[in-house]
XYZ file of C-alpha atoms in Angstrom:
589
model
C 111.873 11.686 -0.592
C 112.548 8.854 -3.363
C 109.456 9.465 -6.084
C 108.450 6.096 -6.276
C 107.938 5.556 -2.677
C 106.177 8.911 -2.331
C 104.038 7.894 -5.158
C 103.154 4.561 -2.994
C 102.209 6.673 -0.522
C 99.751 8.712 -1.793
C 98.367 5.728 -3.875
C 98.156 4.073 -0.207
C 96.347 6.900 1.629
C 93.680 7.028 -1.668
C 92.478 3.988 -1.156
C 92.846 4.517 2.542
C 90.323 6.950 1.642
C 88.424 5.694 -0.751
C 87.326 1.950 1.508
C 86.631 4.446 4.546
C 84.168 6.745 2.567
C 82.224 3.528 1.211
C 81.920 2.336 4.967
C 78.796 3.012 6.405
C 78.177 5.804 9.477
C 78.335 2.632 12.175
C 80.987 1.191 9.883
C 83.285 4.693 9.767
C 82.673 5.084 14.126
C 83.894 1.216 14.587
C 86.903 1.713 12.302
C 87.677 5.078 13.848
C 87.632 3.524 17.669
C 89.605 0.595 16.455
C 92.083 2.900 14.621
C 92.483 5.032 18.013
C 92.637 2.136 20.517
C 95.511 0.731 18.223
C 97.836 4.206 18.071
C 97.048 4.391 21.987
C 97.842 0.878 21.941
C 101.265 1.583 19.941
C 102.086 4.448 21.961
C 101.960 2.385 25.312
C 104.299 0.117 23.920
C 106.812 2.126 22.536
C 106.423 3.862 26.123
C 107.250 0.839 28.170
C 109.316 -0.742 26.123
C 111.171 2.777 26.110
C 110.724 2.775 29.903
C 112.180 -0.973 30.455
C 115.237 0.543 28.989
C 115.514 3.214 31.626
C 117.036 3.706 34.692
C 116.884 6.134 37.295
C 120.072 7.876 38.736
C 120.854 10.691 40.953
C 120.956 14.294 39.879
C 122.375 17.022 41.223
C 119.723 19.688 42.849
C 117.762 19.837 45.622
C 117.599 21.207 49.136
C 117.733 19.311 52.640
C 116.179 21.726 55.389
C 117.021 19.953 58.641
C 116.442 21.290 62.843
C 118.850 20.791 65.248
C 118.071 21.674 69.278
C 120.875 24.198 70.555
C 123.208 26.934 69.001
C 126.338 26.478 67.650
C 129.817 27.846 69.085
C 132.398 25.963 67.607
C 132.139 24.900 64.474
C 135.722 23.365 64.557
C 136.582 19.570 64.671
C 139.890 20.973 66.985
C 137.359 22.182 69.670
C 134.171 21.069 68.985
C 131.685 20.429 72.073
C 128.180 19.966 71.829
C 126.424 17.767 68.929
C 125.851 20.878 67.438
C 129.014 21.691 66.704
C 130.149 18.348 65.394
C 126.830 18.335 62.959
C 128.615 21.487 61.265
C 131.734 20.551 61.556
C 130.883 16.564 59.679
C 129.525 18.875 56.925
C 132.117 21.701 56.331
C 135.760 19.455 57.343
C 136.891 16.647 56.046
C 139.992 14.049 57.609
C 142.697 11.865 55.855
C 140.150 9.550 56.138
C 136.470 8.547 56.782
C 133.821 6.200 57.686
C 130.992 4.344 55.099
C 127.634 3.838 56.171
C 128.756 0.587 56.980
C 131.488 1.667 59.234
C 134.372 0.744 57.865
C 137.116 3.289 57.480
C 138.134 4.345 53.871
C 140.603 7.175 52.795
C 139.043 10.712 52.243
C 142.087 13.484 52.009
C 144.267 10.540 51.510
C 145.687 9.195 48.222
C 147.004 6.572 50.157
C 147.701 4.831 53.653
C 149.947 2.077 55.078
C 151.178 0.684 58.385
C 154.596 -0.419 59.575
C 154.965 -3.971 60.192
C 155.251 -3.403 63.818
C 152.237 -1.786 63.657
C 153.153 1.430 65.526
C 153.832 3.952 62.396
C 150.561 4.992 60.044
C 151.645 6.755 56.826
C 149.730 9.057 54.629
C 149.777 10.238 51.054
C 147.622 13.592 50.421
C 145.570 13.815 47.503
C 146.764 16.062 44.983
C 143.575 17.693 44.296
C 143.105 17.816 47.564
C 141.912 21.663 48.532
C 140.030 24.155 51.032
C 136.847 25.758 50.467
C 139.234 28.914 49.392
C 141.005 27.010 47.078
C 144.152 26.467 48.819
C 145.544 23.548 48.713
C 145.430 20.792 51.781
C 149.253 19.863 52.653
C 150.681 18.141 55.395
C 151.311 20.844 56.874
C 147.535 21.778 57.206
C 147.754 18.172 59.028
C 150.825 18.662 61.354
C 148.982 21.805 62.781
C 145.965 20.773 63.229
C 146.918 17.782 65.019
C 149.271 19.981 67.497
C 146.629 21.928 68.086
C 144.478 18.697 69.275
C 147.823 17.902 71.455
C 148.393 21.236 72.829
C 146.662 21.377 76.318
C 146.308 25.177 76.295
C 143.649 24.533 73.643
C 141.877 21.944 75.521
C 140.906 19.790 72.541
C 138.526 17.062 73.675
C 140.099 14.725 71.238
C 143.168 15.185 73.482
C 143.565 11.906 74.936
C 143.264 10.187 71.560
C 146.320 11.816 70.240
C 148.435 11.814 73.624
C 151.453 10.385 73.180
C 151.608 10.010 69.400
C 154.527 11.248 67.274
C 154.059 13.445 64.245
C 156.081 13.378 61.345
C 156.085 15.654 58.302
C 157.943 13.185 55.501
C 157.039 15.592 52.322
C 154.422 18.635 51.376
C 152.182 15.507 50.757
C 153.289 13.041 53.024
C 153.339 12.383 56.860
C 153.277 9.649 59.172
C 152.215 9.067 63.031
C 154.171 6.911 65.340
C 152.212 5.410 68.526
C 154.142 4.083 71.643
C 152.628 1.032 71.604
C 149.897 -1.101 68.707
C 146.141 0.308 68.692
C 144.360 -1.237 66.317
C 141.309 1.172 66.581
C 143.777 4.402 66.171
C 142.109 4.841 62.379
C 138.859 6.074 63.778
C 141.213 9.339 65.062
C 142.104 9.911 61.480
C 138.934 11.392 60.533
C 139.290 13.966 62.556
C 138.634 17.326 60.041
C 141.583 19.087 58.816
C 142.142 22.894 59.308
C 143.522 25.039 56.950
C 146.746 26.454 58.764
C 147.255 29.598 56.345
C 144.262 30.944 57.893
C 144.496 29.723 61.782
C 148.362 29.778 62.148
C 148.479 33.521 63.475
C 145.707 32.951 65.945
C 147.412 32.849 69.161
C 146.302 30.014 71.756
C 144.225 32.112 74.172
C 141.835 33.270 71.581
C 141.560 29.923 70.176
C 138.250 29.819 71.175
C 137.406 33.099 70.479
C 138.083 33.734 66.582
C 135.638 34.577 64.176
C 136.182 31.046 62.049
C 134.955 29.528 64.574
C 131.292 30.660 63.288
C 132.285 30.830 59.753
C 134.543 27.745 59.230
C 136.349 27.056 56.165
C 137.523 23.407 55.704
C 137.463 20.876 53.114
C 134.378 18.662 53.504
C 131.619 17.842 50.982
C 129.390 21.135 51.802
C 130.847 24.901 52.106
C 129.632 27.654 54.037
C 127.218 29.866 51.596
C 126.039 32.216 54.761
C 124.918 32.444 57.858
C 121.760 33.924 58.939
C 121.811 35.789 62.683
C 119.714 37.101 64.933
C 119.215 40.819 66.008
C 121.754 39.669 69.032
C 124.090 38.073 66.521
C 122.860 34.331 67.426
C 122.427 32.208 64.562
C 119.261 31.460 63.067
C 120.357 28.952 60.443
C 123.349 27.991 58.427
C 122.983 27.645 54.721
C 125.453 25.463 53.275
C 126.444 24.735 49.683
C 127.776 21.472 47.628
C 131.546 21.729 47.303
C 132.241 20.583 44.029
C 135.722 20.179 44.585
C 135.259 17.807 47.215
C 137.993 14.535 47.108
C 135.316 12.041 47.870
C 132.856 13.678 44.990
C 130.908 16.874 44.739
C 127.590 15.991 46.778
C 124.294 15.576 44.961
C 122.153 17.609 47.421
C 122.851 21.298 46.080
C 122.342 23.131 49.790
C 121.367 21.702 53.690
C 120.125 23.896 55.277
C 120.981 23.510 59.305
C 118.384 25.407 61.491
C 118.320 25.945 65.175
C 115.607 24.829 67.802
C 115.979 25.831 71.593
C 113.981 22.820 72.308
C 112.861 19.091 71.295
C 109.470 20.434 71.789
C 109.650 23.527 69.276
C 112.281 21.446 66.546
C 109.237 19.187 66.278
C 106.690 22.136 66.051
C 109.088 23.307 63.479
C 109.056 19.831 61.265
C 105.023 19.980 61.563
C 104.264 23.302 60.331
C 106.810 22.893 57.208
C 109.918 24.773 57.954
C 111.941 21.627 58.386
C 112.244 18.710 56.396
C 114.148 16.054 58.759
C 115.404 16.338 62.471
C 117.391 13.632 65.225
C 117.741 12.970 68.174
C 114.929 13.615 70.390
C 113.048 11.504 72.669
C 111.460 8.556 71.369
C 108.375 9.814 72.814
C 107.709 12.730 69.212
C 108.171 9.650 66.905
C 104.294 9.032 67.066
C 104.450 12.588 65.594
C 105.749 12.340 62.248
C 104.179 12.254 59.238
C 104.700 8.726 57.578
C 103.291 10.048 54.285
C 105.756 12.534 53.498
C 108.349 11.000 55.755
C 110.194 8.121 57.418
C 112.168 7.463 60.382
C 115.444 5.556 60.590
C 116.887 3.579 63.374
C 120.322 3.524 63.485
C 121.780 1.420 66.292
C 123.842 3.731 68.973
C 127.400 2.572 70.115
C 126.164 2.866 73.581
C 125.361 0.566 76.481
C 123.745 1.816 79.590
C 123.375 -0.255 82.610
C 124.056 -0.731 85.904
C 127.398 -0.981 87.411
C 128.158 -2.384 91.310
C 130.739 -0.690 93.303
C 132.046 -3.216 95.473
C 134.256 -1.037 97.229
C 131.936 1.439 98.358
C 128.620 -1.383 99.055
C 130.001 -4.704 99.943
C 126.089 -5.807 99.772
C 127.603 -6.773 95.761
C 130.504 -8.956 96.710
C 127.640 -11.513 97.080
C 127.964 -12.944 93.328
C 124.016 -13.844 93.746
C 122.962 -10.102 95.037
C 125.022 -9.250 91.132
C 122.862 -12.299 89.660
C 119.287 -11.884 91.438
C 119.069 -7.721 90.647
C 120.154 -8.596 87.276
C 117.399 -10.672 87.045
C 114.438 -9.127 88.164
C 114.693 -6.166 85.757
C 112.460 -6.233 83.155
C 114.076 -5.043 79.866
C 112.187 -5.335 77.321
C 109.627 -3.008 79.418
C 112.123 -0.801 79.674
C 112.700 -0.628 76.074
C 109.474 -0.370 75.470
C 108.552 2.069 78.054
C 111.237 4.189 78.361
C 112.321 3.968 74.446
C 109.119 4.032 72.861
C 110.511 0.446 70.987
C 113.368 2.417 69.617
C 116.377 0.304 71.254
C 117.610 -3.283 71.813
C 117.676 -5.190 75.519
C 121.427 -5.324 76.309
C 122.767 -8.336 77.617
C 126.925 -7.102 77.727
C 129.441 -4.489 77.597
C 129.307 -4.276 73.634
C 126.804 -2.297 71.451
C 123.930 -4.107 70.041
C 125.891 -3.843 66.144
C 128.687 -6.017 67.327
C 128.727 -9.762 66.384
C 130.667 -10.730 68.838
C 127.818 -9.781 71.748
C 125.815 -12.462 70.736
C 128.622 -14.874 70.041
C 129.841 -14.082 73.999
C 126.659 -13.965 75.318
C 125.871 -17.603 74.125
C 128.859 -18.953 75.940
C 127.495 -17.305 79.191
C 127.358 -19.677 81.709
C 124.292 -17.486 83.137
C 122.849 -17.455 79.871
C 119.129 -18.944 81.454
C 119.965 -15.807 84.104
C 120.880 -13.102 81.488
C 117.871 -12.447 79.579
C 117.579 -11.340 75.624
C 114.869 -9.719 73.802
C 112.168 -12.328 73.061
C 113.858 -15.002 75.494
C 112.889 -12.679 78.886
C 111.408 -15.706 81.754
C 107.777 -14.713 82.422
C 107.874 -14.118 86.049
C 111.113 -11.960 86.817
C 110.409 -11.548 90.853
C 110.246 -15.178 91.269
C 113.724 -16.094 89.464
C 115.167 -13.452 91.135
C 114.101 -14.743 94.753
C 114.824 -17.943 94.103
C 118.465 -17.229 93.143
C 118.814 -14.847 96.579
C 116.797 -17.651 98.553
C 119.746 -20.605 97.319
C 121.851 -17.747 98.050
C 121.320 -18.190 101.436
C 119.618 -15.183 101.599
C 115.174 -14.815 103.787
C 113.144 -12.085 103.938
C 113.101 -10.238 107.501
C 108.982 -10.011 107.869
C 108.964 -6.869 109.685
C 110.621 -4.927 107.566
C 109.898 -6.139 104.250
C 114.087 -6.543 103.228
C 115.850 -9.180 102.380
C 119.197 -10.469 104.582
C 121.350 -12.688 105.035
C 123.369 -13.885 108.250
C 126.930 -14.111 108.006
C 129.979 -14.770 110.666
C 130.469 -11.265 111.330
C 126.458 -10.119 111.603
C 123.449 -9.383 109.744
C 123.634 -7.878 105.742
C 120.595 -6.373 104.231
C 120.151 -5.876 100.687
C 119.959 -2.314 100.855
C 121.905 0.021 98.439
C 121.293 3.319 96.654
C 121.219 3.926 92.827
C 123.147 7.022 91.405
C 122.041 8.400 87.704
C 121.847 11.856 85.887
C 118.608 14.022 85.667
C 117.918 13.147 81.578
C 114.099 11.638 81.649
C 115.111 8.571 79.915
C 117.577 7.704 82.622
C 115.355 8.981 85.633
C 112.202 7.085 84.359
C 114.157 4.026 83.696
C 116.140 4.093 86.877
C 112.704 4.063 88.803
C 111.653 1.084 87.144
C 114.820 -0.643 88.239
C 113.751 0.494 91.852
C 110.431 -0.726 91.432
C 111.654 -4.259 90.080
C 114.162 -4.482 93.052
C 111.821 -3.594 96.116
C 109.551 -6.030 94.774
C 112.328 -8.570 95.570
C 112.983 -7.450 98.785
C 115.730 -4.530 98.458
C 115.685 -1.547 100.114
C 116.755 0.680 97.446
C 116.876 4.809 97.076
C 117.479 6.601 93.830
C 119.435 9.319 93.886
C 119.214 12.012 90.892
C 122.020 14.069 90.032
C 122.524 17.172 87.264
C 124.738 15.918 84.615
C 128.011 18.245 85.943
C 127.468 16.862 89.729
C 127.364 13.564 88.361
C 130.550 13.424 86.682
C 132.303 15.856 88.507
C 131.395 14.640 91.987
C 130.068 10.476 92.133
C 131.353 9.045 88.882
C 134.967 10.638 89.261
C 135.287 9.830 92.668
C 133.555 6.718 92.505
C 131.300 7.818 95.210
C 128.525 5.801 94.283
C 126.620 1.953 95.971
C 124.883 1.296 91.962
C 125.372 3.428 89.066
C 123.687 3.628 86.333
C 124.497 5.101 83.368
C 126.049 4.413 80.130
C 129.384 3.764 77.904
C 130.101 5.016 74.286
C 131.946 2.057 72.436
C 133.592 3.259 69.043
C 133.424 1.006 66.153
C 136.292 -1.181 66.531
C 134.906 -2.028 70.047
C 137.976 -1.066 72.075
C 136.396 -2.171 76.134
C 139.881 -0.927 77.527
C 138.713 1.989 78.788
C 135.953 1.054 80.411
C 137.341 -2.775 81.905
C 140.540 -2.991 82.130
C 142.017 -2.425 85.845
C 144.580 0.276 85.325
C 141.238 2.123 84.733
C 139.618 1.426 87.876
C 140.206 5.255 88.604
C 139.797 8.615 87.270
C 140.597 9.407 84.481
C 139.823 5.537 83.741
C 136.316 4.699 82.861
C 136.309 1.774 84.719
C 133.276 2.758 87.065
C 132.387 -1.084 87.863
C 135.959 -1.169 89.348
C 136.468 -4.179 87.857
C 139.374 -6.646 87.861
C 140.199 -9.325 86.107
C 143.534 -11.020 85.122
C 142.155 -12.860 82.512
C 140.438 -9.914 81.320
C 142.970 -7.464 81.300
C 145.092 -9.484 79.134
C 142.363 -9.809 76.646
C 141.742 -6.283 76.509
C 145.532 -5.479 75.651
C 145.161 -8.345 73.002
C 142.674 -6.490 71.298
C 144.194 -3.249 71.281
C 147.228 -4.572 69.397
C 145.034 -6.628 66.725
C 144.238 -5.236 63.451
C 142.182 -8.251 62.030
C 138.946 -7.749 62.195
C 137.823 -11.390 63.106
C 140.272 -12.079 65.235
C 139.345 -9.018 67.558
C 136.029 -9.885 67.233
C 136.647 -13.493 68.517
C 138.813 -11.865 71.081
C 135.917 -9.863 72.063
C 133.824 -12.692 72.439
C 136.144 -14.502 74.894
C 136.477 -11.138 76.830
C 132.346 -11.107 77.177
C 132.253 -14.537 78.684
C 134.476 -13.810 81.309
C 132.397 -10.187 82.249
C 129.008 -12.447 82.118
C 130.499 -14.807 84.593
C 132.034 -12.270 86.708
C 128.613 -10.085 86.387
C 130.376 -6.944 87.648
C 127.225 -5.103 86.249
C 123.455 -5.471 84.892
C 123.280 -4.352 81.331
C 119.920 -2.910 80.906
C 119.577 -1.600 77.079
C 121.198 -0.580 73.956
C 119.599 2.756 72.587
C 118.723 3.371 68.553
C 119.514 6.881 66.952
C 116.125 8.465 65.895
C 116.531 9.761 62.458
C 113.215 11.446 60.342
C 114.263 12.335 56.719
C 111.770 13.432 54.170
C 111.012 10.277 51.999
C 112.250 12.623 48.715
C 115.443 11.979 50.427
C 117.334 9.058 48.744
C 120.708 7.699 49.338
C 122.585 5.065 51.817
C 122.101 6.297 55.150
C 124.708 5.005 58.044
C 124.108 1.688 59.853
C 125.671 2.257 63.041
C 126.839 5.509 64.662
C 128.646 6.613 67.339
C 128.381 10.366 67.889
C 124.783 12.281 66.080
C 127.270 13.719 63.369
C 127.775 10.236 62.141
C 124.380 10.290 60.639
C 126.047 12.366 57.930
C 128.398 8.930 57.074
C 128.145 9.560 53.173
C 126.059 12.838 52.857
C 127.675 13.198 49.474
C 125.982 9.904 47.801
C 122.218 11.331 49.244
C 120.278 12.919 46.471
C 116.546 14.200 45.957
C 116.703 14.740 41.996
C 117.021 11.932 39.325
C 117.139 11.705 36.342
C 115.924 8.366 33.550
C 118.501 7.586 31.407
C 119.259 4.380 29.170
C 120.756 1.646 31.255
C 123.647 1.168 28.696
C 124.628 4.783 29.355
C 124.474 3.704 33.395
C 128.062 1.301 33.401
């Protein structure tokens, strides 16, 4: 130190000294507080002045411990079957491209992307640091095979029918392109499909498919490897422990380890989250939301791309030709008790074919002729039974006194409003199905309800369209592609069709839409196409269901906004985090 200024010093701290040791004993204690409120004072501001400066951002570290009801068996995107599976398989494989929380569809494995100007050919650039959990690279060959394998019906790939049909072309060891028949607009959702790694599946012939051991212990290219997996004295799996991939195209994940744990029941994955040994779970009934902890935890509602309702057969009950019968039953459900009921509050009153996420539902439900008819949350008419007779009663429809049904006279005879309704044995469905009973006999219709296990369903009403009412409910993917389930070259099986409805108008919408890549205009499209459903009423949309999501509230990070399928809940894993770290904001750019 310069001698002059030490010298200052020390002349300083004398008569520091010296004025302090002529104060007085009150004098010293006042001077002594005041000289300690004002370096606490001091400190406080250097603190948040320090602090104003700061910024919080992720860190990596951290471990997500999350329940899921049921086993897995095939932890491969090629075969994958239950929710289970496809929870895994989000995790471990990754696909040329991917979704955002948002939904939109962004490149993953791919460098880059392009489409012909006919709009049938989609071509792909790999990544060149593009590699498997073993290191290996990812090449288009890895891509060729796996999508042969989807298109190979000896493997009996449910992504099958999404591929049929589709042309695969290997341009380079980092290029390829696929060629459809005809335009599909939504035919980028298929492209997230995971990759697998062919040098390690390639010698694994057909039949055992199924059976191989990767199946358990996959190896792909996704944001989180497979560290181990824990089994059971019979070989089951207890949990899988996976680990942050930092190789990962999209960005080495921020969560170090999720841990996936197994639950043979709702009841005993909630038990589970309770005690400790879980820190977030999905899916289950609305009815175990009142159980979570809101201190430690919070639950997210992610809309569903689903719409359940009920859809007339015409062919099979000629009761619904009457457009008033379609109008009146429609009517006299109550929705919104049905959401709140049967959902516990966690969905949205449906009011047409499209989820409750698309814009255009609202934009084609306001053009609805029916609109005072077709009720939406918060706009439901007080008295239901009343505006429901009332349409039956201009309908030319009285009540026979005797036996309590409604009927109508006609040229040929007598028609009663009598019908069955057809549904699956899931408690949500069955509880809401007897309201819909209860709502209708209270209008006069002699209705039965007629319960069915999931495989009987399917297998032996919906596919043969053996059914007077159905109800039940449609998955729409993100780009809101109705074909399947309205257009009339789908009236049968396959086709999901299951109002049997046809519509000229209609049908050529539908194509329309399949070929259009622009957003808006499909969209607008859309909207046109819901109008002409609402005035046809082919069916009574009942609700729109939410996802039920419970993450720990350590747990930070954009979670998705719409899904799908449960695995889409995992829409940008990589971006969660539970660690931060403060750092100056200048250093944050």
């Amino acid at each position: 130190m310069n001698p002059t200024k030490n010298n200052f010093l020390r002349r300083f701290i004398a008569r520091i000294d010296f004025a302090v040791a002529s104060f007085s004993i009150t004098e010293r204690i006042i001077f002594y507080c005041l000289l300690t409120i004002f370096v606490i004072a001091s400190i406080n501001a250097i603190w948040n002045t320090n602090n104003s400066f700061l910024v919080a951002v992720p860190e990596a570290g951290g471990t997500l411990t999350e329940g899921i009801v049921g086993v897995p068996r095939f932890v491969n995107p090629v075969i994958a079957s239950s929710d289970v599976d496809r929870d895994i398989a989000s995790l471990v494989y990754s696909g040329l491209m991917s979704f955002t929380p948002m939904g939109e569809t962004v490149p993953d494995l791919a460098e880059s992307w392009s489409i012909s100007e006919d709009k049938r050919t989609y071509s792909f650039k790999i990544r060149g640091d593009a590699v498997f959990h073993d290191g290996k690279a990812v090449t288009a060959e890895d891509v060729e095979f796996t999508i042969e394998k989807i298109q190979d019906p000896a493997t009996k790939s449910p992504r099958r029918a999404a591929w049929e049909g589709v042309v695969i072309t290997k341009n380079s060891d980092r290029e390829i392109s696929f060629t459809l028949r005809q335009p599909y607009a939504p035919f980028a959702e298929n492209l997230n499909v995971g990759i697998l790694p062919k040098h390690l599946w390639q010698n694994v012939p057909t039949e055992d498919f199924a059976f191989n051991n990767l199946n358990i212990n996959p190896v792909g290219s996704g944001p989180y490897k497979v560290k181990s997996v824990k089994r059971d004295s019979l070989g089951v799996p207890l949990f899988y422990d996976l680990a942050a991939f930092k190789n990962y195209t999209s960005g080495r994940p921020f969560v170090s380890n999720i841990v996936i744990r197994f639950y043979a029941n709702e009841r005993s994955l909630v038990d589970a989250y309770k005690s400790g040994r879980i820190d977030s779970f999905s899916g289950v009934s609305p009815v175990y939301a009142s159980e979570v902890d809101t201190e430690t935890s919070q639950i997210i509602r992610i809309p569903l791309g689903r719409v359940f309702g009920i859809f007339f057969n015409q062919n099979q009950a000629s009761v619904f030709i009457n457009k008033e019968v379609r109008l009146a039953l429609d009517a006299a459900i109550d929705k919104e008790k049905i959401v709140n009921e049967v959902l516990g509050g966690f969905g949205h009153v449906a009011s047409d074919p499209a989820p409750a996420f698309s814009a255009a539902s609202a934009a084609g439900s306001a053009t609805d002729e029916n609109s005072n008819i077709q009720k939406t949350a918060g706009e439901a008419p007080k008295d239901y039974r009343d505006e429901a007779l009332e349409i039956l009663t201009n309908g030319g429809w009285t009540l026979n006194e005797e036996r309590g049904v409604m009927e109508k006279k006609t040229k040929t005879g007598t028609v009663e409003l009598a019908f069955s309704i057809s549904t699956g044995n899931a408690p949500e469905l069955k509880r809401a199905a007897e309201i819909i009973q209860e709502s209708w006999r209270a209008i006069g219709a002699d209705v039965s309800l007629q319960i069915f296990e999931t495989n009987d369903l399917n297998q032996n009403v919906i596919r043969p369209r053996k059914y007077d009412a159905l109800f039940f409910g449609e998955v729409v993917g993100r780009d809101y592609d109705l074909y399947p389930f309205w257009h009339s070259s789908q009236r049968n099986d396959p086709g999901l069709n299951i109002a049997l409805y046809t519509n000229i108008s209609a049908d050529k919408i539908l194509e329309t839409i399949r070929g259009e890549s622009d957003r808006a205009a499909r969209e607008k499209s859309l909207a046109e196409l819901i109008s002409i459903i609402d005035k046809d009423h082919p069916a009574a949309f009942v609700y729109s269901p939410d996802f039920i999501y419970v993450v720990p509230k350590k747990l930070f990070g954009e979670k998705a906004e719409k899904i799908i399928t449960a695995s889409d809940r995992f829409t940008g894993v990589n971006k969660w985090y539970i660690d931060t770290n403060r750092i100056w904001k200048i250093f944050n750019q």
